Coordinates of C-alpha atoms and ligand atoms in Angstrom, one line a residue:
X1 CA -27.1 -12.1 15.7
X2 CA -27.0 -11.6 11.8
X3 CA -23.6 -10.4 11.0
X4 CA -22.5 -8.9 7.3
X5 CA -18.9 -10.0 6.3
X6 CA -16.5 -7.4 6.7
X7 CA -12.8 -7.3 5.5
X8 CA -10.2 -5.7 7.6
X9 CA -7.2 -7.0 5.8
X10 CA -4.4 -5.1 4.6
X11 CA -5.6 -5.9 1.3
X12 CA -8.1 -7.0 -0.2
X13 CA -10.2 -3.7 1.0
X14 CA -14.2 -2.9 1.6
X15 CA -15.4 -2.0 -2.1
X16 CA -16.5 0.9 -2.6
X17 CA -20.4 0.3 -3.9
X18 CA -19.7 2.9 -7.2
X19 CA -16.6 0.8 -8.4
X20 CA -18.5 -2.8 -8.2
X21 CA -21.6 -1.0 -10.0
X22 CA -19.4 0.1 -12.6
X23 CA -17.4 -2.4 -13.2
X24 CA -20.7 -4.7 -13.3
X25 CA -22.0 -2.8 -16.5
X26 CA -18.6 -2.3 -18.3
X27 CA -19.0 -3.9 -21.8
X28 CA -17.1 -1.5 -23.9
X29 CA -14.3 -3.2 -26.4
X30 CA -10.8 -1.8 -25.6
X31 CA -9.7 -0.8 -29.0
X32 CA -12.9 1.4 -29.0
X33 CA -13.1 5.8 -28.8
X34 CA -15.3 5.5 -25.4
X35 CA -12.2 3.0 -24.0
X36 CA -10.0 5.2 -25.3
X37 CA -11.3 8.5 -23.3
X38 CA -11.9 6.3 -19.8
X39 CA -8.3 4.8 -20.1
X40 CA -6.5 8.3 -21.1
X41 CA -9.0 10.0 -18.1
X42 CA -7.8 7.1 -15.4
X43 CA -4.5 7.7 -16.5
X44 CA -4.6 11.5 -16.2
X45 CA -6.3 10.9 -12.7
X46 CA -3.9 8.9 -11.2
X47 CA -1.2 10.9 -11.7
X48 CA -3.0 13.1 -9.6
X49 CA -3.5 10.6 -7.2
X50 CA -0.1 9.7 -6.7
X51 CA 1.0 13.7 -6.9
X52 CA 3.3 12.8 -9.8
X53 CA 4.2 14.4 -13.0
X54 CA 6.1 11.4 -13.9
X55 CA 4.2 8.9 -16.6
X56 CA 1.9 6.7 -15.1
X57 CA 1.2 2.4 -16.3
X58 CA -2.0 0.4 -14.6
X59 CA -1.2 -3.3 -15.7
X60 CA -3.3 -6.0 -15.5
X61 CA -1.5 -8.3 -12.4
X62 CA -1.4 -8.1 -8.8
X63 CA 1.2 -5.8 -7.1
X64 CA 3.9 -8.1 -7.4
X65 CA 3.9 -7.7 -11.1
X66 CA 4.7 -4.2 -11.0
X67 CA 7.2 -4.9 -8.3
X68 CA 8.8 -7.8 -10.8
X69 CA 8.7 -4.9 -13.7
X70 CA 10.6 -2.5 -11.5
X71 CA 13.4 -5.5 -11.0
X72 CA 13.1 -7.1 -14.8
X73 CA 13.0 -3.1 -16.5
X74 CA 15.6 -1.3 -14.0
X75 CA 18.4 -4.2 -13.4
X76 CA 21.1 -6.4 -15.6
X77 CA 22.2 -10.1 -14.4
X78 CA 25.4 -9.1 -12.3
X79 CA 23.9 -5.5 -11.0
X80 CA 24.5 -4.6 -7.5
X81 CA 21.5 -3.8 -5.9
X82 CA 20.6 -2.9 -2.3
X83 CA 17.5 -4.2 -0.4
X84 CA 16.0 -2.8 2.8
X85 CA 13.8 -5.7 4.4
X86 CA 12.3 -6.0 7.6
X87 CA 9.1 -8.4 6.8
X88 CA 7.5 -10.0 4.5
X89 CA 7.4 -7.9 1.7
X90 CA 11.0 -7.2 2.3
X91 CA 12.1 -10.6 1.9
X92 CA 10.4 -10.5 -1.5
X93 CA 12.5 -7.7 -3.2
X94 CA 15.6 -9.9 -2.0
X95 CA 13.7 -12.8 -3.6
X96 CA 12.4 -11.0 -6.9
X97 CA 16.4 -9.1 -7.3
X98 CA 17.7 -12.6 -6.4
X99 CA 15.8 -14.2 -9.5
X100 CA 16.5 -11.6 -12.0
X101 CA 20.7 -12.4 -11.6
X102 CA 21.1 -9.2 -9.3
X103 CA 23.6 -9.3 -7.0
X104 CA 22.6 -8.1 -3.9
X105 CA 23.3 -6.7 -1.2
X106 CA 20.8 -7.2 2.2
X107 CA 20.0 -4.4 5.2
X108 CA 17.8 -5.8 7.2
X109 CA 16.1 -5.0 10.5
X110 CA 14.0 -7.2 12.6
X111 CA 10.0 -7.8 12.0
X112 CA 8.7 -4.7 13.5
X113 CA 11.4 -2.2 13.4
X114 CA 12.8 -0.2 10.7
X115 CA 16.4 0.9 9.5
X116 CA 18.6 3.7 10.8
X117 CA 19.9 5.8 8.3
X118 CA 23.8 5.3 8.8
X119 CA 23.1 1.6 8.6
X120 CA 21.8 2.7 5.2
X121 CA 24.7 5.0 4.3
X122 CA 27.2 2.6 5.6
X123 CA 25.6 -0.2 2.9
X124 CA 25.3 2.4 -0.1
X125 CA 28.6 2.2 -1.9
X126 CA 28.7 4.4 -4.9
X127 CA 28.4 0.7 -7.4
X128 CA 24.6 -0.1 -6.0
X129 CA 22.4 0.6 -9.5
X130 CA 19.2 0.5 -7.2
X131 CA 17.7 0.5 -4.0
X132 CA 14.6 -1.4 -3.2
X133 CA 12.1 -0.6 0.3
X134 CA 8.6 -0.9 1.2
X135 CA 6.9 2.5 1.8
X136 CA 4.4 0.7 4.4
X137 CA 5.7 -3.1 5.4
X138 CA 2.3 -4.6 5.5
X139 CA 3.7 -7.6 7.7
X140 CA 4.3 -5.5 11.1
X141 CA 2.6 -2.5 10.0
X142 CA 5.5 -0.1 9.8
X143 CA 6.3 2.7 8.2
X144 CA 9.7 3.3 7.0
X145 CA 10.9 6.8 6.3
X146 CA 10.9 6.8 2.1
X147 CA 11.6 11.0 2.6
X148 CA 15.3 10.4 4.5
X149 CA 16.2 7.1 2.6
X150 CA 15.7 9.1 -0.7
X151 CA 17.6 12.2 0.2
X152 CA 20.7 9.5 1.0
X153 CA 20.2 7.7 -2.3
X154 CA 19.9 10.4 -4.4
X155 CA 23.3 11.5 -3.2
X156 CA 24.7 9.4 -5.9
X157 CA 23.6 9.9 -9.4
X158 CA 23.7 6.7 -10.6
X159 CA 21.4 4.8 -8.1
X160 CA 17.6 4.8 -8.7
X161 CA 15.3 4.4 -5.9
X162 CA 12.2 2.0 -5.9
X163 CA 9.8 2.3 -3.6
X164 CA 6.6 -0.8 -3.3
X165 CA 4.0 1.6 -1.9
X166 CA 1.4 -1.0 -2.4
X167 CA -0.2 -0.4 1.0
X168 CA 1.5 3.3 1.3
X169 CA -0.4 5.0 -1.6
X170 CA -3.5 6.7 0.2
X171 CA -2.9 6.4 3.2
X172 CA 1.1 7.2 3.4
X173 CA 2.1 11.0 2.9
X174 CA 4.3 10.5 0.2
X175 CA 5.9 13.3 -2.2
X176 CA 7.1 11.2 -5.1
X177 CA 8.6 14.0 -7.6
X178 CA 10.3 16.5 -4.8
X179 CA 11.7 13.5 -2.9
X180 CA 13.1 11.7 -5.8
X181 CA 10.7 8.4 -5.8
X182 CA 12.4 7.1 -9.4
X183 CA 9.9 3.6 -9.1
X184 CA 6.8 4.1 -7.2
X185 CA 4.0 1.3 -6.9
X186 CA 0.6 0.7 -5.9
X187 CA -2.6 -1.9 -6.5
X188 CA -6.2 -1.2 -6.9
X189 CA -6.7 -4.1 -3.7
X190 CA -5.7 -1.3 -1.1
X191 CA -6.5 2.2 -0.7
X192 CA -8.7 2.3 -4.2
X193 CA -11.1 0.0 -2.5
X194 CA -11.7 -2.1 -5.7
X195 CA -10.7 -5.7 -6.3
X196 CA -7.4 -7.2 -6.8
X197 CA -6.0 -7.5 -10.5
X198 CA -4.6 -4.0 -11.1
X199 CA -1.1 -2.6 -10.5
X200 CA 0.5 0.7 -11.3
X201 CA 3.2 2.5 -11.3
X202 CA 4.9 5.9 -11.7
X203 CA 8.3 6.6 -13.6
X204 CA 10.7 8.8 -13.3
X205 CA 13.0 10.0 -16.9
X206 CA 16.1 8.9 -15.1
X207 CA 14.1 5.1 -14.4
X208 CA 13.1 5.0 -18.3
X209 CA 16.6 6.2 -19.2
X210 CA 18.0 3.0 -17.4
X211 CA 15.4 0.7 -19.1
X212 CA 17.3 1.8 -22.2
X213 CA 20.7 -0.1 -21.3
X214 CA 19.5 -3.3 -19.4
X215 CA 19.5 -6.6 -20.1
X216 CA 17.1 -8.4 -18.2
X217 CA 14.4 -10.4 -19.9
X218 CA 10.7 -9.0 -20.3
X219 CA 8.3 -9.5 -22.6
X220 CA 4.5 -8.9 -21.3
X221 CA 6.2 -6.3 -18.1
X222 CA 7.9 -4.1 -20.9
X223 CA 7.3 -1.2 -19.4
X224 CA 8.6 1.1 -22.7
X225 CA 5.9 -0.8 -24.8
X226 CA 3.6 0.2 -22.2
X227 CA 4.7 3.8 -22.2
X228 CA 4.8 4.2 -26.5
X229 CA 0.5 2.6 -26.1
X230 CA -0.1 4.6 -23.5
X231 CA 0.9 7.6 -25.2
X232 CA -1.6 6.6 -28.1
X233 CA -4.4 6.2 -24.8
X234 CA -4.3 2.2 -25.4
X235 CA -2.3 -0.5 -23.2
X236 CA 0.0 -2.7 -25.3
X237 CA -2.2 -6.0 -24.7
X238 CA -5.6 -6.2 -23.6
X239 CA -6.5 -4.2 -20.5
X240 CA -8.7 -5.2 -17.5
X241 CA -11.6 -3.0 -19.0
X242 CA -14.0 -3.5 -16.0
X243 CA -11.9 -2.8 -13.5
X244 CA -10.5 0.7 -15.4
X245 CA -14.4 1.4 -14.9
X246 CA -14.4 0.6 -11.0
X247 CA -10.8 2.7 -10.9
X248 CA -12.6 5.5 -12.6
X249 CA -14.8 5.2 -10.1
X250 CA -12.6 5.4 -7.6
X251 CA -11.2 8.1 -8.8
X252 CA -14.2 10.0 -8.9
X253 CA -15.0 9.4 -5.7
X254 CA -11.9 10.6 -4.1
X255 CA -12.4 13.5 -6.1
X256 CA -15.3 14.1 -4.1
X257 CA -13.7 13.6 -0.8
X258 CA -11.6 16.7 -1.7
X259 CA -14.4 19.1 -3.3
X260 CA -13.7 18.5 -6.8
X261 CA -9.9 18.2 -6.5
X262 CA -8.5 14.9 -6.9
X263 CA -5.2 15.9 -5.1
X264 CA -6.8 16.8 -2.0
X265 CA -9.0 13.8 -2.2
X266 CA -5.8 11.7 -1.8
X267 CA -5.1 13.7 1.2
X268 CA -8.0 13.3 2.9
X269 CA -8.0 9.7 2.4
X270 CA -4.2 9.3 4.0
X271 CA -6.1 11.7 7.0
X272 CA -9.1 9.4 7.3
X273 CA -6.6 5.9 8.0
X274 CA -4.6 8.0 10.0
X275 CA -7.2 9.3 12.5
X276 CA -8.5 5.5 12.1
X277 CA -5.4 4.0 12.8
X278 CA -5.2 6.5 15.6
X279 CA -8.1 5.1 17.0
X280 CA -7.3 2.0 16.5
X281 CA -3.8 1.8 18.6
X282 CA -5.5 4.2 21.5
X283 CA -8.2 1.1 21.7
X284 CA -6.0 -1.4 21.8
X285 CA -3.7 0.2 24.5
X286 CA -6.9 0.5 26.6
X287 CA -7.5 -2.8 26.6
X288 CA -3.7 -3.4 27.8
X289 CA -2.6 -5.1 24.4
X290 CA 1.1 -4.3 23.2
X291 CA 1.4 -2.5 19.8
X292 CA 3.8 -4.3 17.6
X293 CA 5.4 -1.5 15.4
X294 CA 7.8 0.5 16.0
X295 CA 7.5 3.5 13.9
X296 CA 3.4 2.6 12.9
X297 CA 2.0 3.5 9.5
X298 CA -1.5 4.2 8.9
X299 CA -2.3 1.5 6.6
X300 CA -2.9 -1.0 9.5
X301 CA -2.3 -1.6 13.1
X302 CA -0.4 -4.8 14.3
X303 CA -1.3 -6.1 17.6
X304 CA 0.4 -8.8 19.6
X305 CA -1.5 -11.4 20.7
X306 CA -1.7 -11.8 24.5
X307 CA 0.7 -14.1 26.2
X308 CA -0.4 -17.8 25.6
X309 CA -2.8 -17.2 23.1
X310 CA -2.4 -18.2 19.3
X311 CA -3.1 -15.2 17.3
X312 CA -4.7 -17.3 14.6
X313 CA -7.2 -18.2 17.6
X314 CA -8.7 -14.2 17.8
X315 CA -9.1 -14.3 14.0
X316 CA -11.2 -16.9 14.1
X317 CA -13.0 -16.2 16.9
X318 CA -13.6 -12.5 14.9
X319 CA -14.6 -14.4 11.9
X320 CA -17.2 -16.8 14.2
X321 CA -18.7 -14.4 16.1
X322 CA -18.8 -10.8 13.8
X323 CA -17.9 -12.4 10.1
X324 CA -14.8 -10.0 10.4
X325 CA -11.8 -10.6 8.9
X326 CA -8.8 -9.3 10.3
X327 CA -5.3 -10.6 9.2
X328 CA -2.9 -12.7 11.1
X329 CA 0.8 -12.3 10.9
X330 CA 2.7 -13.1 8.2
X331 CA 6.2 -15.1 8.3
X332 CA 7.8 -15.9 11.5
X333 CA 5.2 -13.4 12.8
X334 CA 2.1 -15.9 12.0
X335 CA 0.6 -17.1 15.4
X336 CA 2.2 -14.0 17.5
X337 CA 0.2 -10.6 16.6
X338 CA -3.1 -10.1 14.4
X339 CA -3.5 -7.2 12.0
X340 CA -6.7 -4.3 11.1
X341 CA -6.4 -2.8 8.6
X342 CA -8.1 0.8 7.8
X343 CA -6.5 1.5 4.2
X344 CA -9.2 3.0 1.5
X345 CA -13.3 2.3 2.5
X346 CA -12.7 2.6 6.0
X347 CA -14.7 5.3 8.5
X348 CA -15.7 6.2 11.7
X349 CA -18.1 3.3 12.7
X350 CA -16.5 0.7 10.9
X351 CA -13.3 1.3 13.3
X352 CA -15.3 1.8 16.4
X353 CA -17.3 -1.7 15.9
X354 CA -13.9 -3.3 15.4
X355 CA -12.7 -1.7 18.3
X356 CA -15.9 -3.2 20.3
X357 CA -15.9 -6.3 18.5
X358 CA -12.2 -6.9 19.5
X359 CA -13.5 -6.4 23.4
X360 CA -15.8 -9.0 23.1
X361 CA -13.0 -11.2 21.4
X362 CA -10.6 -10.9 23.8
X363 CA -13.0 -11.7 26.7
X364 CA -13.8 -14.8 25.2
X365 CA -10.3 -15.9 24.2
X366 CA -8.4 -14.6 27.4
X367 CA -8.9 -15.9 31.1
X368 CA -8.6 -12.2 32.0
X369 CA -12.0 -9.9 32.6
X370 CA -12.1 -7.0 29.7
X371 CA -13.5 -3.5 30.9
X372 CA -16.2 -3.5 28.4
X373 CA -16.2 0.2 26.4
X374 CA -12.8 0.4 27.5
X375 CA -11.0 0.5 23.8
X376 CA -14.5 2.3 22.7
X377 CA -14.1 5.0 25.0
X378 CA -10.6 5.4 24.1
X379 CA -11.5 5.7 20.5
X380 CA -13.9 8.4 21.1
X381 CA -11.8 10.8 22.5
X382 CA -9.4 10.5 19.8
X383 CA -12.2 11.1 17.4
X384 CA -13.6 14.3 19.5
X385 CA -9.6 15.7 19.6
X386 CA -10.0 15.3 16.2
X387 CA -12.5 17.6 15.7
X388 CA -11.2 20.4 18.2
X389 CA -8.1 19.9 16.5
X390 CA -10.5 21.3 13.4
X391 CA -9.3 18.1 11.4
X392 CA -11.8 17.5 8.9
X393 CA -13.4 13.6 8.4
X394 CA -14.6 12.9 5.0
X395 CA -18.0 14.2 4.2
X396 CA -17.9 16.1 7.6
Ligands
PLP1 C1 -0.4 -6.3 -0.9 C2 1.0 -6.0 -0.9 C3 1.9 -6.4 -2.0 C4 1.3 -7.0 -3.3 O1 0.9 -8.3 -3.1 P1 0.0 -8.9 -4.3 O2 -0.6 -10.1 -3.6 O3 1.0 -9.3 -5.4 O4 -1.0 -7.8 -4.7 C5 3.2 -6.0 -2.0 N1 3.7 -5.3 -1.1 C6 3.0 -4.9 0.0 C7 3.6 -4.0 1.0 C8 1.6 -5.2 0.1 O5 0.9 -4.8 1.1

């Protein structure tokens, strides 16, 4: 059969068609007044987005920039910092802190499972300068609880709180400002279903008052030179103009998922990977597959593999026979339990043909017969409780 290529990776995401097309006809120069306006109305936008009063940077760099500017701005060689890690992403704030001269301190919790809070408590002494988590650990697809870590950081005053939120932003509920998120970040690869190459971030006054008094070197991640541009509705070196166009885009487009309010866009956009990622785990149950996560998040589902077969060998077989790409793990996990995604451009029959797709996978790649419409059927009836339930699906 023909078959169209299809991403279901935690990142990159399905573009959305309005963001390539704009993008594609973006010539404007960046020091220019129509620049000017698109980069001050993105800007305004996604602190809407977020649901943030705090100031708002979009670099030019993949998410680990940002999460390099949140260690390079916020941190001095020698400070104590804690790290919560429990995958992939994890191990990189203990790498990134590690670099920067931090000394740190380590909680961390097996792939798949997240911390308990006294563990937490136990490792905050009152000198730890910062604490770093993933909101969403896009190695197991768990959620950790960024609400209850904050209220126990932000028991000491001195301690900021960073949180990567690359794939937790839209599809995560997340209260940034009432919570006490000082370091929030996110990339335009995930849930605003453009290309890679952008990273943001949102700041709180105590975060900018530290930058003040730290040492660590930064020259092109200078957040404050960012900040005094910004102000002035430029960046501080030359933007990624095109893809400001696909974010505004985006933007607008999320808008439009919540009427004409950007806010409840972004909330209807967490509901949509939700109900798919509801769908998703009630498919894969069906067909007798073990979910990997222990608290799940909505940005994607981890599935083990079935005893005595290689992961990697069902994401090829998805890629041979559907052109769909699914993830497998990541770190010690690679081999054990394949990944789908549904953060951003994700809907209704995109997760219902992975869910049929991933029937006709594991027939081939298991001994075992597969109930055909088994994970479909599944699927269905949580999409029809969905809507007795009076939840709403975009455009519905
Ligand atoms: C995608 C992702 C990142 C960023 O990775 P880049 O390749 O630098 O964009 C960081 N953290 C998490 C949790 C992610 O999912």
């Amino acid at each position: 059969m023909l078959r169209k290529n299809r991403l279901f990776t935690p990142g990159p995401t399905p573009l959305l068609p309005a963001a390539q097309t704009a993008m594609a006809s973006f010539t404007a120069h960046h020091r220019t007044a129509d620049f000017r306006e698109l980069f001050q109305r993105v800007l305004a936008d996604m602190k809407e987005f977020i649901g943030t009063r705090n100031d708002v940077l979009v670099l030019a760099c993949s998410g680990t920039g940002v999460m390099e500017a949140s260690v390079s701005n916020l941190t001095s060689p020698g400070d104590k910092v804690l790290v919560l890690t429990a995958g992939k992403f994890g191990e990189r704030w203990t790498e990134l802190t590690k670099a920067f001269g931090c000394k740190v301190e380590v909680l961390s919790r097996p792939y798949g499972e997240t911390f308990s809070l006294d563990d937490i408590q136990a490792k905050l002494t009152s000198d730890i300068r910062a604490v770093y988590v993933q909101a969403t650990e896009s190695s197991t697809g768990v959620r950790h609880d960024v609400e209850r870590i904050a209220k126990i950081v932000h028991a000491q005053d001195d301690t900021l709180f960073i949180v990567d939120a690359i794939t937790g932003l839209g599809t995560t509920h997340l209260e940034v400002d009432s919570w006490g998120v000082d370091f929030i970040i996110g990339g335009s690869q995930k849930a605003l279903m453009m290309p890679p190459g952008l990273a943001y971030c949102a700041v709180s006054e105590r975060a900018w008052k530290r930058m003040e008094t730290t040492t660590s070197p930064r020259f092109y991640f200078d957040l404050r030179k960012e900040r005094k541009s910004a102000a002035k509705g430029e960046s501080a070196y030359t933007p990624a103009t095109s893809l400001f166009a696909a974010l505004g885009a985006a933007l607008h487009f999320i808008r439009e998922m919540g009427n004409g309010n950007l806010a409840q866009g972004g909330q209807e956009l967490v509901r949509n990977a939700g109900l798919c990622a509801e769908m998703t785990r009630a498919g894969a149950r069906a067909l007798g597959l073990k979910l990997y996560a222990s608290r799940p998040a909505s940005a994607l589902t981890a599935i083990a593999s079935p005893d005595g077969v290689d992961a990697g060998v069902i994401v090829k077989e998805f890629r041979e026979s559907f052109d769909a790409v699914v993830a497998n793990g990541q770190g010690e996990m690679k081999g054990k339990l394949f990944r789908i995604a549904h953060i951003g451009y994700y809907d209704y029959l995109d997760t219902i043909g992975i869910l049929a797709a991933l029937e006709h996978v594991l027939a081939k790649v298991t001994a075992k017969p597969v109930e055909y419409g088994a994970a479909v059927r599944a699927a269905q009836e949580v999409y029809a409780g969905s809507l007795s339930d009076k939840r709403q699906l975009i455009g519905a």
